């Protein structure tokens, strides 16, 4: 999963922690790599899972009682419409909900294994190296991921000696200057192929292993469109987060209920020729008091009457002009649009 970070990296970092928290709750092994924040601190800030009863209270979900047609009458225009569920609780449960105001308890980490890769510590242990036209940071990260996959029994080509498990890999802010990559500093970086080579090798490791990976990249800093196209082609899922912080939409009343937009650029099509296309592409996210939710973008209706009052005067002037004949020149404040 390739995630384009928002401008300040606030919400992408939260989505990154959601992915890791889901692995802890499901009992998966974790591998966290970062060049900015120590992986130990990232794991300490994972959101705490919510129980089902608590989740209903936080989401404000209420039981929907369907009455008979004799005891309840609705507007005639809605009688023939198909019935829709008003609450997602009756649908198939997928994943868990988390409380962003609380951190995960240390007892949940006792049942899983987690591995970390902190670039400043790795650079201080071994001498600087460069392999296959790839910078040393990417080469060491690939070596560490490959070692964990083979030693911990996640290699899909070898028979599993123990119960099968999943390795969740999280790589934070890949491609930034902290990783020693200059792809964000110039339109023509010197090591232009380091990022794409790393993703190509990582893609091969994921294909033959029981593992899944999420990568956050500061795409707004990469000015080279050719690199972004290659990165997109090497990824299975590409999702972009657009935050309203510092933009005109932050003060726009149409988006007052949301904190940003979610752009789904690419959906995986593993072992198939086509992918499942969603019925909507307009998605938005908002951070509530305890929950981070992604919803369909519903703009509020325009209930102001200023537009209708102003348009009445324009219609009156247009009627006078039309009464004079279509061949006459339009004289007035407004031009007519046919």
Coordinates of C-alpha atoms in Angstrom, one line a residue:
X1 CA 0.0 0.0 0.0
X2 CA 1.5 3.3 -1.1
X3 CA 0.2 6.3 0.8
X4 CA 0.9 9.8 -0.4
X5 CA 1.4 11.9 2.8
X6 CA -0.5 15.1 3.4
X7 CA 1.3 18.4 3.6
X8 CA 2.2 18.2 7.3
X9 CA 2.1 14.4 7.6
X10 CA -0.5 14.5 10.4
X11 CA -3.2 12.2 9.0
X12 CA -0.9 9.9 7.0
X13 CA 1.0 9.2 10.2
X14 CA -2.3 8.3 11.9
X15 CA -3.2 6.0 9.0
X16 CA 0.2 4.4 9.3
X17 CA -0.4 3.7 13.0
X18 CA -3.8 2.3 12.2
X19 CA -2.2 -0.3 10.0
X20 CA 0.2 -1.4 12.7
X21 CA -2.5 -1.4 15.4
X22 CA -4.6 -3.7 13.3
X23 CA -1.6 -6.1 13.1
X24 CA -1.3 -6.1 16.9
X25 CA -4.9 -6.9 17.5
X26 CA -4.9 -9.7 14.8
X27 CA -1.7 -11.2 16.3
X28 CA 0.6 -10.5 13.3
X29 CA 4.3 -9.8 13.5
X30 CA 5.4 -6.2 12.9
X31 CA 8.4 -4.7 11.2
X32 CA 8.6 -0.9 11.6
X33 CA 11.2 1.1 9.7
X34 CA 11.8 4.9 10.0
X35 CA 14.5 7.5 9.6
X36 CA 12.7 10.2 11.5
X37 CA 11.1 8.8 14.5
X38 CA 12.3 5.8 16.5
X39 CA 10.1 2.7 15.9
X40 CA 9.8 2.2 19.7
X41 CA 8.1 5.5 20.0
X42 CA 5.8 4.8 17.1
X43 CA 4.7 1.5 18.7
X44 CA 4.1 3.3 22.0
X45 CA 1.7 5.7 20.3
X46 CA -0.5 3.1 18.6
X47 CA -4.3 3.8 19.2
X48 CA -6.1 1.5 21.6
X49 CA -8.8 -0.8 20.2
X50 CA -12.5 -0.1 20.9
X51 CA -14.9 -2.7 22.1
X52 CA -18.2 -3.2 20.2
X53 CA -20.4 -1.5 22.8
X54 CA -18.0 1.4 23.1
X55 CA -17.8 1.7 19.3
X56 CA -21.5 2.0 19.0
X57 CA -21.6 4.8 21.6
X58 CA -18.8 6.7 20.0
X59 CA -20.2 6.5 16.5
X60 CA -23.6 7.5 17.8
X61 CA -25.3 4.4 16.3
X62 CA -28.9 3.7 17.3
X63 CA -31.1 0.8 16.7
X64 CA -33.4 1.2 13.8
X65 CA -36.9 -0.1 14.4
X66 CA -38.9 -0.8 11.2
X67 CA -42.6 -0.3 11.7
X68 CA -45.4 -1.7 9.6
X69 CA -46.9 0.2 6.8
X70 CA -50.2 0.7 8.7
X71 CA -48.6 2.4 11.7
X72 CA -46.1 4.6 9.7
X73 CA -46.7 6.7 6.6
X74 CA -43.9 8.3 4.6
X75 CA -43.8 10.8 1.7
X76 CA -45.1 9.3 -1.5
X77 CA -41.9 10.1 -3.4
X78 CA -40.0 7.7 -1.1
X79 CA -42.4 4.8 -1.1
X80 CA -41.1 3.0 -4.1
X81 CA -37.4 3.5 -3.3
X82 CA -35.3 0.5 -2.3
X83 CA -34.8 0.1 1.5
X84 CA -31.3 0.9 2.7
X85 CA -29.6 0.1 6.0
X86 CA -29.2 3.2 8.1
X87 CA -26.4 1.7 10.3
X88 CA -23.3 -0.2 9.3
X89 CA -23.5 -2.5 12.3
X90 CA -25.6 -5.1 10.3
X91 CA -23.0 -5.4 7.5
X92 CA -20.1 -7.8 7.5
X93 CA -17.5 -6.8 10.1
X94 CA -14.1 -6.0 8.7
X95 CA -11.3 -4.8 10.8
X96 CA -11.5 -3.0 14.2
X97 CA -12.1 0.5 15.5
X98 CA -9.6 2.4 17.5
X99 CA -9.6 5.2 20.0
X100 CA -7.1 7.8 19.0
X101 CA -7.3 9.6 22.4
X102 CA -5.8 6.5 24.1
X103 CA -2.7 4.4 23.5
X104 CA -2.5 0.7 23.3
X105 CA -1.8 -1.2 26.5
X106 CA 1.6 -3.0 26.8
X107 CA -0.2 -6.3 27.5
X108 CA -1.3 -6.5 23.9
X109 CA 2.3 -6.5 22.6
X110 CA 3.2 -9.6 24.7
X111 CA 1.6 -12.0 22.3
X112 CA 3.4 -10.7 19.1
X113 CA 6.9 -10.2 17.8
X114 CA 8.0 -6.9 16.5
X115 CA 11.2 -5.8 14.7
X116 CA 12.5 -2.3 14.2
X117 CA 14.8 -0.6 11.7
X118 CA 16.0 2.9 12.8
X119 CA 18.3 4.3 10.1
X120 CA 20.6 6.5 12.4
X121 CA 21.4 3.4 14.4
X122 CA 22.0 1.3 11.4
X123 CA 24.4 3.8 9.8
X124 CA 26.4 4.0 13.0
X125 CA 26.9 0.2 13.2
X126 CA 28.1 -0.6 9.7
X127 CA 30.2 1.4 7.2
X128 CA 28.6 3.2 4.4
X129 CA 27.8 0.9 1.5
X130 CA 26.2 1.2 -1.9
X131 CA 24.8 -1.8 -3.9
X132 CA 23.5 -2.0 -7.4
X133 CA 23.2 1.8 -7.9
X134 CA 21.1 2.0 -4.7
X135 CA 21.9 4.2 -1.8
X136 CA 23.1 2.5 1.4
X137 CA 19.9 3.2 3.4
X138 CA 17.7 1.3 1.0
X139 CA 20.2 -1.5 0.6
X140 CA 20.3 -2.0 4.4
X141 CA 16.6 -1.9 4.7
X142 CA 16.1 -4.5 2.1
X143 CA 18.7 -6.7 3.7
X144 CA 16.9 -6.4 7.1
X145 CA 13.5 -7.2 5.6
X146 CA 14.9 -10.2 3.8
X147 CA 16.6 -11.5 6.9
X148 CA 13.4 -11.3 8.9
X149 CA 11.3 -13.0 6.2
X150 CA 13.7 -15.9 6.0
X151 CA 14.6 -16.3 9.7
X152 CA 11.1 -15.9 11.1
X153 CA 9.4 -18.3 8.7
X154 CA 7.5 -16.0 6.4
X155 CA 9.0 -17.3 3.2
X156 CA 6.2 -18.7 1.2
X157 CA 8.4 -20.9 -1.0
X158 CA 9.6 -23.0 2.0
X159 CA 7.3 -25.3 4.0
X160 CA 6.1 -23.8 7.2
X161 CA 7.4 -25.5 10.3
X162 CA 5.0 -23.7 12.6
X163 CA 1.6 -22.1 12.4
X164 CA 1.4 -19.6 9.6
X165 CA 1.4 -15.9 10.5
X166 CA 1.5 -12.6 8.7
X167 CA 4.3 -10.1 8.7
X168 CA 3.1 -6.4 8.6
X169 CA 5.8 -4.1 7.3
X170 CA 5.6 -0.3 7.9
X171 CA 8.0 2.1 6.3
X172 CA 7.6 5.8 7.2
X173 CA 8.4 8.8 4.9
X174 CA 10.3 6.8 2.3
X175 CA 12.1 8.9 -0.4
X176 CA 12.7 11.9 1.9
X177 CA 16.0 13.5 2.6
X178 CA 16.3 11.6 5.9
X179 CA 16.8 8.4 3.9
X180 CA 19.7 9.9 2.0
X181 CA 17.6 10.2 -1.2
X182 CA 17.7 13.4 -3.2
X183 CA 14.5 12.7 -5.1
X184 CA 12.7 15.4 -3.2
X185 CA 15.4 18.0 -3.5
X186 CA 15.5 18.5 -7.3
X187 CA 13.7 17.8 -10.5
X188 CA 16.7 15.8 -11.7
X189 CA 18.1 13.9 -8.8
X190 CA 21.5 12.2 -9.1
X191 CA 20.3 8.8 -7.9
X192 CA 17.0 8.8 -9.8
X193 CA 16.6 5.0 -9.8
X194 CA 17.2 4.3 -6.1
X195 CA 13.6 4.6 -5.0
X196 CA 12.2 2.6 -7.9
X197 CA 14.8 -0.1 -7.6
X198 CA 14.0 -0.5 -3.9
X199 CA 10.3 -0.8 -4.6
X200 CA 10.9 -3.3 -7.4
X201 CA 13.0 -5.6 -5.1
X202 CA 10.6 -5.2 -2.2
X203 CA 7.7 -6.1 -4.5
X204 CA 9.4 -9.4 -5.3
X205 CA 10.0 -10.1 -1.6
X206 CA 6.3 -9.5 -0.8
X207 CA 5.1 -11.7 -3.7
X208 CA 6.8 -14.8 -2.4
X209 CA 6.3 -14.2 1.4
X210 CA 3.4 -14.0 3.8
X211 CA 3.7 -10.3 4.3
X212 CA 2.0 -7.0 3.6
X213 CA 3.6 -3.5 3.6
X214 CA 2.5 0.1 3.9
X215 CA 4.7 2.9 2.8
X216 CA 4.2 6.6 3.3
X217 CA 5.9 8.9 0.8
X218 CA 6.0 12.8 0.8
X219 CA 4.7 12.9 -2.7
X220 CA 4.0 16.7 -2.5
X221 CA 7.8 17.2 -2.4
X222 CA 8.6 15.1 -5.4
X223 CA 8.4 17.3 -8.4
X224 CA 9.5 14.7 -10.9
X225 CA 6.3 13.2 -12.4
X226 CA 8.1 10.4 -14.2
X227 CA 9.3 9.0 -10.8
X228 CA 5.8 9.2 -9.3
X229 CA 4.4 7.3 -12.3
X230 CA 7.0 4.5 -11.8
X231 CA 6.3 4.4 -8.1
X232 CA 2.6 4.1 -8.8
X233 CA 3.1 1.2 -11.3
X234 CA 5.2 -0.6 -8.8
X235 CA 2.6 -0.4 -6.1
X236 CA -0.6 -2.4 -5.6
X237 CA -2.7 0.2 -3.9
X238 CA -2.1 4.0 -4.1
X239 CA -4.0 6.3 -1.8
X240 CA -3.4 10.0 -1.4
X241 CA -4.5 12.2 1.6
X242 CA -5.2 15.9 1.0
X243 CA -5.5 17.8 4.2
X244 CA -7.4 21.1 4.5
X245 CA -4.9 22.6 6.8
X246 CA -3.6 25.8 5.3
X247 CA -5.7 25.6 2.2
X248 CA -8.8 27.5 1.1
X249 CA -11.1 24.6 1.8
X250 CA -10.3 24.9 5.5
X251 CA -12.6 28.0 5.7
X252 CA -15.0 26.8 3.0
X253 CA -18.4 26.1 4.6
X254 CA -19.0 23.3 2.2
X255 CA -16.2 21.2 3.8
X256 CA -16.8 22.3 7.4
X257 CA -17.6 18.7 8.5
X258 CA -14.4 17.2 7.1
X259 CA -10.7 17.6 7.6
X260 CA -9.5 16.4 4.2
X261 CA -10.0 14.3 1.1
X262 CA -9.0 10.8 0.3
X263 CA -7.9 10.1 -3.3
X264 CA -7.8 6.5 -4.4
X265 CA -5.4 6.5 -7.4
X266 CA -5.0 2.8 -7.8
X267 CA -6.8 -0.4 -6.6
X268 CA -5.0 -3.8 -6.5
X269 CA -5.7 -6.3 -9.2
X270 CA -3.8 -9.3 -7.9
X271 CA -4.2 -12.5 -9.9
X272 CA -6.8 -10.9 -12.2
X273 CA -7.0 -8.8 -15.3
X274 CA -9.3 -6.1 -13.9
X275 CA -9.9 -4.7 -10.4
X276 CA -13.0 -4.0 -8.4
X277 CA -14.1 -0.5 -9.1
X278 CA -15.9 1.3 -6.3
X279 CA -19.2 3.0 -6.9
X280 CA -17.9 6.3 -5.6
X281 CA -14.7 8.1 -5.8
X282 CA -15.6 11.1 -3.6
X283 CA -14.2 10.2 -0.2
X284 CA -13.4 12.4 2.7
X285 CA -12.0 11.9 6.2
X286 CA -12.5 13.6 9.5
X287 CA -11.0 13.2 12.9
X288 CA -13.6 13.1 15.6
X289 CA -12.9 13.2 19.3
X290 CA -11.8 9.6 19.4
X291 CA -12.3 8.2 15.9
X292 CA -10.7 8.7 12.5
X293 CA -13.3 7.9 9.9
X294 CA -13.4 7.8 6.1
X295 CA -16.8 8.6 4.6
X296 CA -18.4 9.4 1.3
X297 CA -18.3 13.1 0.6
X298 CA -21.7 14.6 1.1
X299 CA -21.9 18.3 0.5
X300 CA -24.6 20.2 2.4
X301 CA -27.5 21.6 0.4
X302 CA -27.6 25.3 -0.4
X303 CA -30.5 26.6 1.6
X304 CA -29.8 30.3 1.1
X305 CA -32.5 32.4 -0.6
X306 CA -30.3 35.2 -1.7
X307 CA -29.6 33.5 -5.1
X308 CA -33.3 33.0 -5.8
X309 CA -34.2 36.6 -4.9
X310 CA -31.5 38.0 -7.0
X311 CA -32.4 35.8 -9.9
X312 CA -36.1 37.1 -10.0
X313 CA -34.9 40.6 -11.0
X314 CA -32.7 39.1 -13.7
X315 CA -35.6 37.1 -15.0
X316 CA -37.8 40.2 -15.2
X317 CA -35.3 42.1 -17.2
X318 CA -34.7 39.1 -19.5
X319 CA -38.5 38.9 -20.1
X320 CA -38.6 42.5 -21.2
X321 CA -35.7 41.9 -23.7
X322 CA -37.3 38.8 -25.1
X323 CA -40.6 40.6 -25.6
X324 CA -38.8 43.1 -27.9
X325 CA -37.9 40.3 -30.3
X326 CA -34.9 38.0 -30.8
X327 CA -33.4 40.1 -33.4
X328 CA -33.1 43.2 -31.2
X329 CA -29.9 43.9 -29.3
X330 CA -29.8 43.0 -25.6
X331 CA -29.9 46.1 -23.6
X332 CA -29.5 45.7 -19.8
X333 CA -27.2 44.8 -17.0
X334 CA -27.0 41.1 -17.9
X335 CA -26.3 39.3 -21.2
X336 CA -28.7 36.5 -22.3
X337 CA -27.3 33.0 -22.6
X338 CA -29.0 30.8 -25.1

